[in-house]
C-alpha positions as a LaTeX table, in Angstrom:
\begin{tabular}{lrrr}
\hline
Residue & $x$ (\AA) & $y$ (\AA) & $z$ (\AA) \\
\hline
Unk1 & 65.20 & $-23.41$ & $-36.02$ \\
Unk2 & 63.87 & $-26.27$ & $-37.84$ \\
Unk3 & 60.53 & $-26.84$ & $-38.73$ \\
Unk4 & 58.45 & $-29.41$ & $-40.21$ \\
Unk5 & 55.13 & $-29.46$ & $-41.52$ \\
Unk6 & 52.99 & $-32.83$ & $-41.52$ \\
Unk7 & 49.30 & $-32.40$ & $-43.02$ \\
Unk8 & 50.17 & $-29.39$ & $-45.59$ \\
Unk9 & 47.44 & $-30.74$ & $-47.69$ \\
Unk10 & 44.71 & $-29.67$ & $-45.31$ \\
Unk11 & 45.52 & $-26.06$ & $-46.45$ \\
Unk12 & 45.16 & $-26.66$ & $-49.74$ \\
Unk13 & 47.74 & $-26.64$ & $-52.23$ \\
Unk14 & 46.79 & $-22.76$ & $-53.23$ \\
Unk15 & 48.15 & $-21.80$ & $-49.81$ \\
Unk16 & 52.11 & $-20.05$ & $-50.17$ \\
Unk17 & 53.99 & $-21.24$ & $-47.25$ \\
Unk18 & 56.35 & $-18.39$ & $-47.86$ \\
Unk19 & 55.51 & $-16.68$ & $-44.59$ \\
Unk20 & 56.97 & $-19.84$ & $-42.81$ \\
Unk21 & 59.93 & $-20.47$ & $-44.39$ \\
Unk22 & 60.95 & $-17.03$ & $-44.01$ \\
Unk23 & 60.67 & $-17.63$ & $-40.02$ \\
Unk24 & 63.05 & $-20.69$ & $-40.27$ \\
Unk25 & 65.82 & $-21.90$ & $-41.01$ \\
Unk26 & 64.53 & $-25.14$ & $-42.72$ \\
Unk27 & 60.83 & $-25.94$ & $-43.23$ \\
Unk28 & 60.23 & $-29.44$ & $-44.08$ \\
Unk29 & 57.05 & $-29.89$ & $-45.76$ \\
Unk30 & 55.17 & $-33.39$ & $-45.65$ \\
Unk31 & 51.19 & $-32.74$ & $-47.48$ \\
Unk32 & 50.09 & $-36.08$ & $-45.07$ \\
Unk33 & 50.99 & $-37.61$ & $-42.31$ \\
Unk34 & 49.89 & $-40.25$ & $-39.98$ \\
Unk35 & 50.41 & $-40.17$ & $-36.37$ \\
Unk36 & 53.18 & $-43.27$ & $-36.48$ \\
Unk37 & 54.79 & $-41.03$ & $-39.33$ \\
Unk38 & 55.06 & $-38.05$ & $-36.95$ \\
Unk39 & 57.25 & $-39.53$ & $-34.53$ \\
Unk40 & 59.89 & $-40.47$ & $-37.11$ \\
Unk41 & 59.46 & $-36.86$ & $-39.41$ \\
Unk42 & 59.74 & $-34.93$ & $-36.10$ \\
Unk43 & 62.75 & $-36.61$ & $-34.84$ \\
Unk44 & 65.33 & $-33.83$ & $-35.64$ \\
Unk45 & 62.50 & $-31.19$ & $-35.52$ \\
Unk46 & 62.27 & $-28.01$ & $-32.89$ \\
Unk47 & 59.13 & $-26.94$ & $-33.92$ \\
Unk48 & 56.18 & $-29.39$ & $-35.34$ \\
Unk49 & 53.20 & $-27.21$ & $-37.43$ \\
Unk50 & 49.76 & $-29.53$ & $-37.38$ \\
Unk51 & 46.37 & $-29.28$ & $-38.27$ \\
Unk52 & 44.66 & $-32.62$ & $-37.05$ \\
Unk53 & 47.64 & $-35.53$ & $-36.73$ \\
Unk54 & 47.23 & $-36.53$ & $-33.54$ \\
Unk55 & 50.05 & $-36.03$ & $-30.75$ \\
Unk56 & 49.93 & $-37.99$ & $-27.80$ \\
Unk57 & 51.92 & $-38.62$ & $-25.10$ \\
Unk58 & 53.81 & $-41.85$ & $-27.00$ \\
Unk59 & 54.80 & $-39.61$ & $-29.25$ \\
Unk60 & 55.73 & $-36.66$ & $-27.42$ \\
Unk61 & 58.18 & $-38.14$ & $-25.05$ \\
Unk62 & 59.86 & $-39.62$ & $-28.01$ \\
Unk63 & 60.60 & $-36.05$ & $-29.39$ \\
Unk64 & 63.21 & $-34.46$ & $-26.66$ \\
Unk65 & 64.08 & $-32.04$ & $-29.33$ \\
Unk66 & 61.01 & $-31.03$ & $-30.38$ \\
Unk67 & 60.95 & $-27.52$ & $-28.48$ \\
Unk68 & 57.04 & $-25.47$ & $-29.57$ \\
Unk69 & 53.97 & $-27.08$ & $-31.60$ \\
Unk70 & 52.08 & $-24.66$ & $-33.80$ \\
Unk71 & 48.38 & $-26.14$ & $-34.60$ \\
Unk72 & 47.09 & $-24.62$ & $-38.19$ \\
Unk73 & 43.87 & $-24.33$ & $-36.41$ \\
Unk74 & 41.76 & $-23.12$ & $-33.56$ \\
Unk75 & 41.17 & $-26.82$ & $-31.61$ \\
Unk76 & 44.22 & $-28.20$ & $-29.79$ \\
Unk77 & 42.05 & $-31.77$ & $-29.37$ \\
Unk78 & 44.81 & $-33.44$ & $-31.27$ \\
Unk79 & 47.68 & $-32.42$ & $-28.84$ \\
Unk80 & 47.88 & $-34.51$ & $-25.36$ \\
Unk81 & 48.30 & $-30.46$ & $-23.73$ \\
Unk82 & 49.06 & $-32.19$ & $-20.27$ \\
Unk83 & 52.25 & $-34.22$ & $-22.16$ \\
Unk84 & 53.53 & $-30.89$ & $-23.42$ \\
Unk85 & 52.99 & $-29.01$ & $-20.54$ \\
Unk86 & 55.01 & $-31.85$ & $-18.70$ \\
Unk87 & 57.76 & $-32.13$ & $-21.20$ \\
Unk88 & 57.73 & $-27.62$ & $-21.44$ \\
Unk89 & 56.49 & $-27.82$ & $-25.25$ \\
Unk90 & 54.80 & $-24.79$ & $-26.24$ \\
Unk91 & 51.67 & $-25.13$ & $-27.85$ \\
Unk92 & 50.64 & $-22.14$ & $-30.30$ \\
Unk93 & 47.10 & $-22.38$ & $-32.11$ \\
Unk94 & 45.50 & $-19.58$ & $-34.28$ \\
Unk95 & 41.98 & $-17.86$ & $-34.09$ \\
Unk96 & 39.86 & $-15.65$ & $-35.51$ \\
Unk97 & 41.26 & $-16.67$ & $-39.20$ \\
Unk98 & 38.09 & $-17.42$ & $-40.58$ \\
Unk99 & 35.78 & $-15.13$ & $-39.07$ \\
Unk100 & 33.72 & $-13.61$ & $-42.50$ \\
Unk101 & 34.22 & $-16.98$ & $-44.45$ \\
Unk102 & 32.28 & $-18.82$ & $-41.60$ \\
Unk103 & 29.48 & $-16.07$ & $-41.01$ \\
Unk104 & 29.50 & $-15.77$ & $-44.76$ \\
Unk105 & 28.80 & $-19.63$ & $-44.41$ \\
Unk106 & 26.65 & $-19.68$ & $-41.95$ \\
Unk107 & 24.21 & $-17.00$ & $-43.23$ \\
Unk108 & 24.45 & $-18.94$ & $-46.85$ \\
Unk109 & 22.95 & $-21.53$ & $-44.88$ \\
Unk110 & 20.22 & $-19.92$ & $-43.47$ \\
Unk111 & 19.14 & $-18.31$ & $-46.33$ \\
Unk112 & 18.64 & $-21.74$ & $-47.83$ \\
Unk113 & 16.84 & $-22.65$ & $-45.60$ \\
Unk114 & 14.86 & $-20.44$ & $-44.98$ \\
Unk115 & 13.71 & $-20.13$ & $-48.94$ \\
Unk116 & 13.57 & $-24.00$ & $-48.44$ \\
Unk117 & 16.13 & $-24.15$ & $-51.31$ \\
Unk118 & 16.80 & $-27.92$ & $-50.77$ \\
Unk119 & 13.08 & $-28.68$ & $-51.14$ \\
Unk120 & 12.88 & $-26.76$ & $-54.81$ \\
Unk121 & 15.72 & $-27.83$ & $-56.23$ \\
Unk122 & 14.60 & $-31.12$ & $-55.78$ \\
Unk123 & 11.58 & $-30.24$ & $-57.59$ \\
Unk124 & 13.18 & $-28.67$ & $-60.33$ \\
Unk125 & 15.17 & $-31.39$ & $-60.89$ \\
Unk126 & 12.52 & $-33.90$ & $-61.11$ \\
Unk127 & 10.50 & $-31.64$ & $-63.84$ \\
Unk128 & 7.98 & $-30.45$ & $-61.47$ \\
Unk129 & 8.26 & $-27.64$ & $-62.22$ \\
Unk130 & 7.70 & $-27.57$ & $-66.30$ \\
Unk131 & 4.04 & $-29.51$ & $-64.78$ \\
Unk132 & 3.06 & $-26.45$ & $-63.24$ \\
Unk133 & $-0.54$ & $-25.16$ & $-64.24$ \\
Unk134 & 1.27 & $-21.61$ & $-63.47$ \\
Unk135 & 4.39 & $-19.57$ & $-63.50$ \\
Unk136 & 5.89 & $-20.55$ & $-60.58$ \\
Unk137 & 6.40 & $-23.25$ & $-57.81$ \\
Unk138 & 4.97 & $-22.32$ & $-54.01$ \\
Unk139 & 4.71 & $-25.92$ & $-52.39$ \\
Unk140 & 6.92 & $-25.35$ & $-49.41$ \\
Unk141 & 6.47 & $-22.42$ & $-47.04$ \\
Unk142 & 9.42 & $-19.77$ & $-46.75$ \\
Unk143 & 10.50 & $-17.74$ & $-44.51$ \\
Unk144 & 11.14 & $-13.82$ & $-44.68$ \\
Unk145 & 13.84 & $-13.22$ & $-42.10$ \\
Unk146 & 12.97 & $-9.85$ & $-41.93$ \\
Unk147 & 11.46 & $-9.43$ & $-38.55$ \\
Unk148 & 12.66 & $-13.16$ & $-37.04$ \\
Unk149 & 13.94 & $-13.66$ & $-33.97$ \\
Unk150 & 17.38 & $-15.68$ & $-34.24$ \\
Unk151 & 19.42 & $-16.95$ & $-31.10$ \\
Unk152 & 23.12 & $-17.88$ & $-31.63$ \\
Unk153 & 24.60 & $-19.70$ & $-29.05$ \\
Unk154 & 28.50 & $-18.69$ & $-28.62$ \\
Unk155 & 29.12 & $-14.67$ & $-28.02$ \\
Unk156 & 32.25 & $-14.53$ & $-29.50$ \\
Unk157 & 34.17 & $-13.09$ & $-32.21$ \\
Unk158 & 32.27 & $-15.13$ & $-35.10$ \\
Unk159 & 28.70 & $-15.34$ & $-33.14$ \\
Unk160 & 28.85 & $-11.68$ & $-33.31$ \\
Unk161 & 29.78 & $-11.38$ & $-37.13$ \\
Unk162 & 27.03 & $-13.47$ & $-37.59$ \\
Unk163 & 24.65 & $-11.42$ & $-35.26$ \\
Unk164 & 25.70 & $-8.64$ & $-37.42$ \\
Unk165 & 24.72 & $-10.03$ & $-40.62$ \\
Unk166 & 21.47 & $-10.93$ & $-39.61$ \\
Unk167 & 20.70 & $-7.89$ & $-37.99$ \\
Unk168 & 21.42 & $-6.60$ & $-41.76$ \\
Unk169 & 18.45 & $-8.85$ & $-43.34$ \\
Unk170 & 16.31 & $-6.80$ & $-40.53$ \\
Unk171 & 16.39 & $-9.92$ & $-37.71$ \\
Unk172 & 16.36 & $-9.58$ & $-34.19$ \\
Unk173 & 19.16 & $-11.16$ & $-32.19$ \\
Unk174 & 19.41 & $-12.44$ & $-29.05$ \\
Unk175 & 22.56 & $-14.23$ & $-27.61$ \\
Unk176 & 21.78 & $-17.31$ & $-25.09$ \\
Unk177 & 23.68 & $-17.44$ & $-22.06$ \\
Unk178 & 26.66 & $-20.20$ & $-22.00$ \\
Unk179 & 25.69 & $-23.78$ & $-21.60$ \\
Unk180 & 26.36 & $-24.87$ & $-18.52$ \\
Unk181 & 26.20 & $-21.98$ & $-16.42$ \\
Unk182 & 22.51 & $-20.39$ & $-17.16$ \\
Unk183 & 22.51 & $-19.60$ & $-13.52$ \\
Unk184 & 25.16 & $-17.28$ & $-13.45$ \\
Unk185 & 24.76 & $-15.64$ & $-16.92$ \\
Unk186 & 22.25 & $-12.65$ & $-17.17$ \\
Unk187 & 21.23 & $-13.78$ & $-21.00$ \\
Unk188 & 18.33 & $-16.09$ & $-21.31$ \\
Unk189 & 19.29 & $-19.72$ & $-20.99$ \\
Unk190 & 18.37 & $-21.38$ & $-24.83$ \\
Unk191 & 15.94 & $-23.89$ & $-23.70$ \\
Unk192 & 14.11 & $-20.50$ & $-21.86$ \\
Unk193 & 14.49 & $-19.02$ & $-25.82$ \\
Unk194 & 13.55 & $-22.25$ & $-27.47$ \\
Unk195 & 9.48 & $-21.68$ & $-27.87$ \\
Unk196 & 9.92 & $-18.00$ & $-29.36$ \\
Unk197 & 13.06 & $-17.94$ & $-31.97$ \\
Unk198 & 12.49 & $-18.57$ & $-35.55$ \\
Unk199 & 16.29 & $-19.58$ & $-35.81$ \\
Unk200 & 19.14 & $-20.66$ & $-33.96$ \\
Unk201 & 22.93 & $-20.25$ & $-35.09$ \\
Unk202 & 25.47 & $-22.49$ & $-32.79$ \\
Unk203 & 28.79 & $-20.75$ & $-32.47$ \\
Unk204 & 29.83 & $-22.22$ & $-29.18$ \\
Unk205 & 32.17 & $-24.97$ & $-28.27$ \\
Unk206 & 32.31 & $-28.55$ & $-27.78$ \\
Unk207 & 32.07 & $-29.84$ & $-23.99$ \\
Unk208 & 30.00 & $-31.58$ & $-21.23$ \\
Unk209 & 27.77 & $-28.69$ & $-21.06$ \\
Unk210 & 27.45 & $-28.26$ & $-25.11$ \\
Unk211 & 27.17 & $-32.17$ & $-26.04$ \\
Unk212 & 23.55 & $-32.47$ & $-27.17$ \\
Unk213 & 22.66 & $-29.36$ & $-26.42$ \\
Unk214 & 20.07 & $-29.18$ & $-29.15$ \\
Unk215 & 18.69 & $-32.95$ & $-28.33$ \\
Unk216 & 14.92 & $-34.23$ & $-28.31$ \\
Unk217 & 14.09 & $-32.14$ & $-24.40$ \\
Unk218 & 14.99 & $-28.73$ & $-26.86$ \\
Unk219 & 13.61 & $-29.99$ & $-29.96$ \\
Unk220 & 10.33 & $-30.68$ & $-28.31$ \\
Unk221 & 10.15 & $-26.95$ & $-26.97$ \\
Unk222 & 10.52 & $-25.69$ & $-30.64$ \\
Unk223 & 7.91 & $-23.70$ & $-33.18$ \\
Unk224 & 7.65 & $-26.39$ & $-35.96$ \\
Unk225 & 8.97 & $-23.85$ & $-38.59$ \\
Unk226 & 12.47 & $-23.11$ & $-36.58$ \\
Unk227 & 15.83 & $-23.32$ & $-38.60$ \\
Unk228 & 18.84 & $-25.00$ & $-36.72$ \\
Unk229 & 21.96 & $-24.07$ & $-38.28$ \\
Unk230 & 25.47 & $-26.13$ & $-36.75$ \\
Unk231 & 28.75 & $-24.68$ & $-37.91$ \\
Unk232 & 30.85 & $-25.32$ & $-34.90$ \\
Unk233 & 31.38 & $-28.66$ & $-34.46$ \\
Unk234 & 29.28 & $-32.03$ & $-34.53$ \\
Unk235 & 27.62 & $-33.52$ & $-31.50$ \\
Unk236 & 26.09 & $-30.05$ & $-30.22$ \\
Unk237 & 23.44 & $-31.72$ & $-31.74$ \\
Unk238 & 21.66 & $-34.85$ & $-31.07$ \\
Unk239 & 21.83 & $-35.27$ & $-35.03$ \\
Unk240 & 19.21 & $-38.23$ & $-34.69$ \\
Unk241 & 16.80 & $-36.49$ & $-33.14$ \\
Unk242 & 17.06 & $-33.44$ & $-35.13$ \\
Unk243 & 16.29 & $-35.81$ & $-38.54$ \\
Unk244 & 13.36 & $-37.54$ & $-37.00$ \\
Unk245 & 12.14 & $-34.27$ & $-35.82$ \\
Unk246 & 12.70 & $-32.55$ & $-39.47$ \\
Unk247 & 11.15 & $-36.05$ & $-40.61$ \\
Unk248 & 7.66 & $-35.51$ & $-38.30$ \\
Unk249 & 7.56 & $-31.64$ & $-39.22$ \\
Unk250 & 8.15 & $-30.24$ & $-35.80$ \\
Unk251 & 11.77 & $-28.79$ & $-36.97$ \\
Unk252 & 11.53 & $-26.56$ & $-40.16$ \\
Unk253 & 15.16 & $-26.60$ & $-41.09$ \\
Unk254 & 18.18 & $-28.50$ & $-40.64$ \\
Unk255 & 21.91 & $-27.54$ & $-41.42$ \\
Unk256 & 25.27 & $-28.51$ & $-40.76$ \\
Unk257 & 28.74 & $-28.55$ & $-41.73$ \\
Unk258 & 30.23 & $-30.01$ & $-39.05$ \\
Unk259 & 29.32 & $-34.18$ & $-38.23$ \\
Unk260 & 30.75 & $-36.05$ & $-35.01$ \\
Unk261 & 32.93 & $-38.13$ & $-37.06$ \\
Unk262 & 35.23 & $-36.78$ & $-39.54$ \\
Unk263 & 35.35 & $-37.50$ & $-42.26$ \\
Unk264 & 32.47 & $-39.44$ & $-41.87$ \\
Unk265 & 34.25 & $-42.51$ & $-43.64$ \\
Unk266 & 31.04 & $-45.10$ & $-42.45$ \\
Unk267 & 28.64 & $-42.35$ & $-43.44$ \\
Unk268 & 25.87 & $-41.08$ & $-41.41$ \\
Unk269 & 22.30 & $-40.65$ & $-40.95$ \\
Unk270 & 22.14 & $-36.94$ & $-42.29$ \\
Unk271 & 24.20 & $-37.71$ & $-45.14$ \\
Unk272 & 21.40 & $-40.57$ & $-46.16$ \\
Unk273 & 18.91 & $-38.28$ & $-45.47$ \\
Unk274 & 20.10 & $-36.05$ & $-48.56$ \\
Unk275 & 18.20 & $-38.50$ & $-50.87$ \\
Unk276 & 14.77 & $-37.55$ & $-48.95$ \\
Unk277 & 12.55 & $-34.32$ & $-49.68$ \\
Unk278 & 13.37 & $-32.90$ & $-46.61$ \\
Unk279 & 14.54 & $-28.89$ & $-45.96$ \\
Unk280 & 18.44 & $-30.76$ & $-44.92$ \\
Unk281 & 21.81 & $-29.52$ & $-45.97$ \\
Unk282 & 25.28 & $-30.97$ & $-45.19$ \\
Unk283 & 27.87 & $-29.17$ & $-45.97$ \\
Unk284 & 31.77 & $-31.05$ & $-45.36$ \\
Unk285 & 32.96 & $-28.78$ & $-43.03$ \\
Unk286 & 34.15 & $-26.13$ & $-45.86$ \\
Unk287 & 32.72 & $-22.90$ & $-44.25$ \\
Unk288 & 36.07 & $-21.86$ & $-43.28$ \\
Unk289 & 38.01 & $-22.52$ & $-46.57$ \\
Unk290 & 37.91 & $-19.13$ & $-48.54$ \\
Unk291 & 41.46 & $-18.52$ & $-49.89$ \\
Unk292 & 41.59 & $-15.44$ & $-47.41$ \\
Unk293 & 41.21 & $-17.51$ & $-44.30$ \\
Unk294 & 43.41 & $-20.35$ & $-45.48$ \\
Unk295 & 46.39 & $-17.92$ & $-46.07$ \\
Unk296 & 45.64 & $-15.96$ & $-42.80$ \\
Unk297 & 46.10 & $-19.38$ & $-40.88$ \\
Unk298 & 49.61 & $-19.06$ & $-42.59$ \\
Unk299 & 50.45 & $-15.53$ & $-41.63$ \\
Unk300 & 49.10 & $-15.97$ & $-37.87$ \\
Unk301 & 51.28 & $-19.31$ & $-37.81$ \\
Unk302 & 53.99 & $-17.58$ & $-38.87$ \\
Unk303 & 53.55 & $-14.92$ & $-36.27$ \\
Unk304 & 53.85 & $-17.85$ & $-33.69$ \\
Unk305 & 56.93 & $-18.92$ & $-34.85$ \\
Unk306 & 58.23 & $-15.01$ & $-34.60$ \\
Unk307 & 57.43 & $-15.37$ & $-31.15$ \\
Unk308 & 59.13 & $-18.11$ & $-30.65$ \\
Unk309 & 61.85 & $-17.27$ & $-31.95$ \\
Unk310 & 61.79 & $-14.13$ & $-30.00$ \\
Unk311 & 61.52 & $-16.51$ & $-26.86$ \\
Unk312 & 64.02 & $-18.81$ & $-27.59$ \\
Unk313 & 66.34 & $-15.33$ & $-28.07$ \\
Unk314 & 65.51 & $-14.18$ & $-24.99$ \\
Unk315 & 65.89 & $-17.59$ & $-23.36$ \\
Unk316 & 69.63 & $-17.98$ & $-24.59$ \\
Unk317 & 70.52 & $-14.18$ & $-23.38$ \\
Unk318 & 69.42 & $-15.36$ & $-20.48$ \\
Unk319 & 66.72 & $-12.82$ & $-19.86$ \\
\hline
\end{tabular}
């Protein structure tokens, strides 16, 4: 079984591809690819391994050898699903990989801003605070989380690592029902949440129901102090009206690692932002990168391709 590789890179060249090649018979490895690339690299391939080159139909049909897909990732956006399904490719992704390096993330984030790190480091870098008349700097307001009330939108595997953790700083949790069907779901709906919580964690996915989910109707119903921290992916919030709202002082907290477009190549408003004294953090979509997660990505991949090969046995016993 041949296999080839076409965004290595986005592992990171740390990453020991060992577990794949011992799976296969021949790994090809390319560290980039673009989408016109793919179709000629996976010409002679059974099995393509991807993070984000896109596969569409086009290219798919042009592949009649190509046999199983295995994405280095959780998302299968980049794969037309309906093409593979119609041409019997098998489509393997991975999850759970980077569980404690996203929570670990995620709670670095509100712990920033919820000391309103952004805001001091700024001063201290502008010599504020060698002008104090006293020891120390207390311009901004922090928060203690002991005792907060934090939502987190997305009851899964990594919402409740992170519910964990921030039950261990001596916060109160509450998961929100899922977007889109409040009416069915026996956990308070977020906008029902939105006028009591302190903070709110997103963990959920991206969909009709999730697009904007935190948008100027939610931001409006929030306590002026509340943290808003995105790590699952970019357009859950209305990122304009989360800045003008941190701008007017009716949001007291704003972080993200994820953006709508990326990477955000034409920039964007949050990234601008940075240059403001405003409680803001980007982050480029790094919470998942520890070494550990990167090389489990590689061990559950080449798991996949076990089972594959298992199938493919089975296939040609005829069983």
């Amino acid at each position: 079984m041949k296999a080839v590789i076409l965004d290595a890179a986005s592992l990171g060249p740390d990453v020991d591809l060992g577990p794949l090649r011992d799976r296969v018979s021949e790994l090809v490895v390319h560290q980039q690819s673009t989408s016109h690339q793919a179709r000629e690299r996976l010409a002679d391939a059974d099995v393509a391994i991807v993070n984000k080159v896109v596969l569409d139909a086009e290219t798919l049909d042009a592949l009649p050898r190509l046999q199983a897909i295995c994405v280095l990732a959780t998302g299968t956006n980049n794969i037309d699903m309906a093409a593979a399904r119609r041409l019997g490719i098998a489509v393997k992704n991975v999850t759970g990989y980077g569980t404690a390096s996203v929570a670990q993330h995620t709670l670095l984030l509100l712990l920033a801003l919820a000391n309103r790190l952004p805001r001091y480091q700024r001063d201290v870098a502008e010599g504020r605070w060698g002008e104090s008349p006293f020891f120390c700097l207390m311009d901004h307001r922090t928060l203690q989380l002991e005792g907060k009330h934090l939502a987190v939108v997305g009851q899964g595997e990594l919402g409740g690592r992170v519910a964990r953790l921030a039950e261990a700083f001596g916060m109160r949790v509450t998961f929100t029902a899922r977007p889109g069907n409040e009416a069915h779901d026996s956990r308070p709906a977020l906008a029902d949440l939105a006028g009591e919580v302190d903070a709110i964690s997103l963990h959920c996915p991206l969909n009709e129901a999730t697009h904007h989910l935190v948008g100027e109707a939610l931001l409006a119903r929030l306590r002026p102090d509340t943290l808003l921290v995105n790590c699952a992916r970019g357009g859950i919030i209305d990122e304009a009206a989360a800045l003008s709202a941190l701008r007017g002082g009716r949001l007291g907290g704003l972080a993200v690692d994820v953006l709508p477009e990326e990477p955000p190549r034409d920039g964007h408003p949050l990234i601008d932002a940075l240059g403001e004294p405003l409680n803001l953090i980007v982050t480029p979509h790094n919470a998942w990168i520890t070494p550990e997660a990167r090389q489990t990505i590689v061990a559950m991949t080449a798991d996949n391709l076990g089972e594959l090969q298992t199938a493919r046995g089975d296939a040609a016993d005829g069983r």
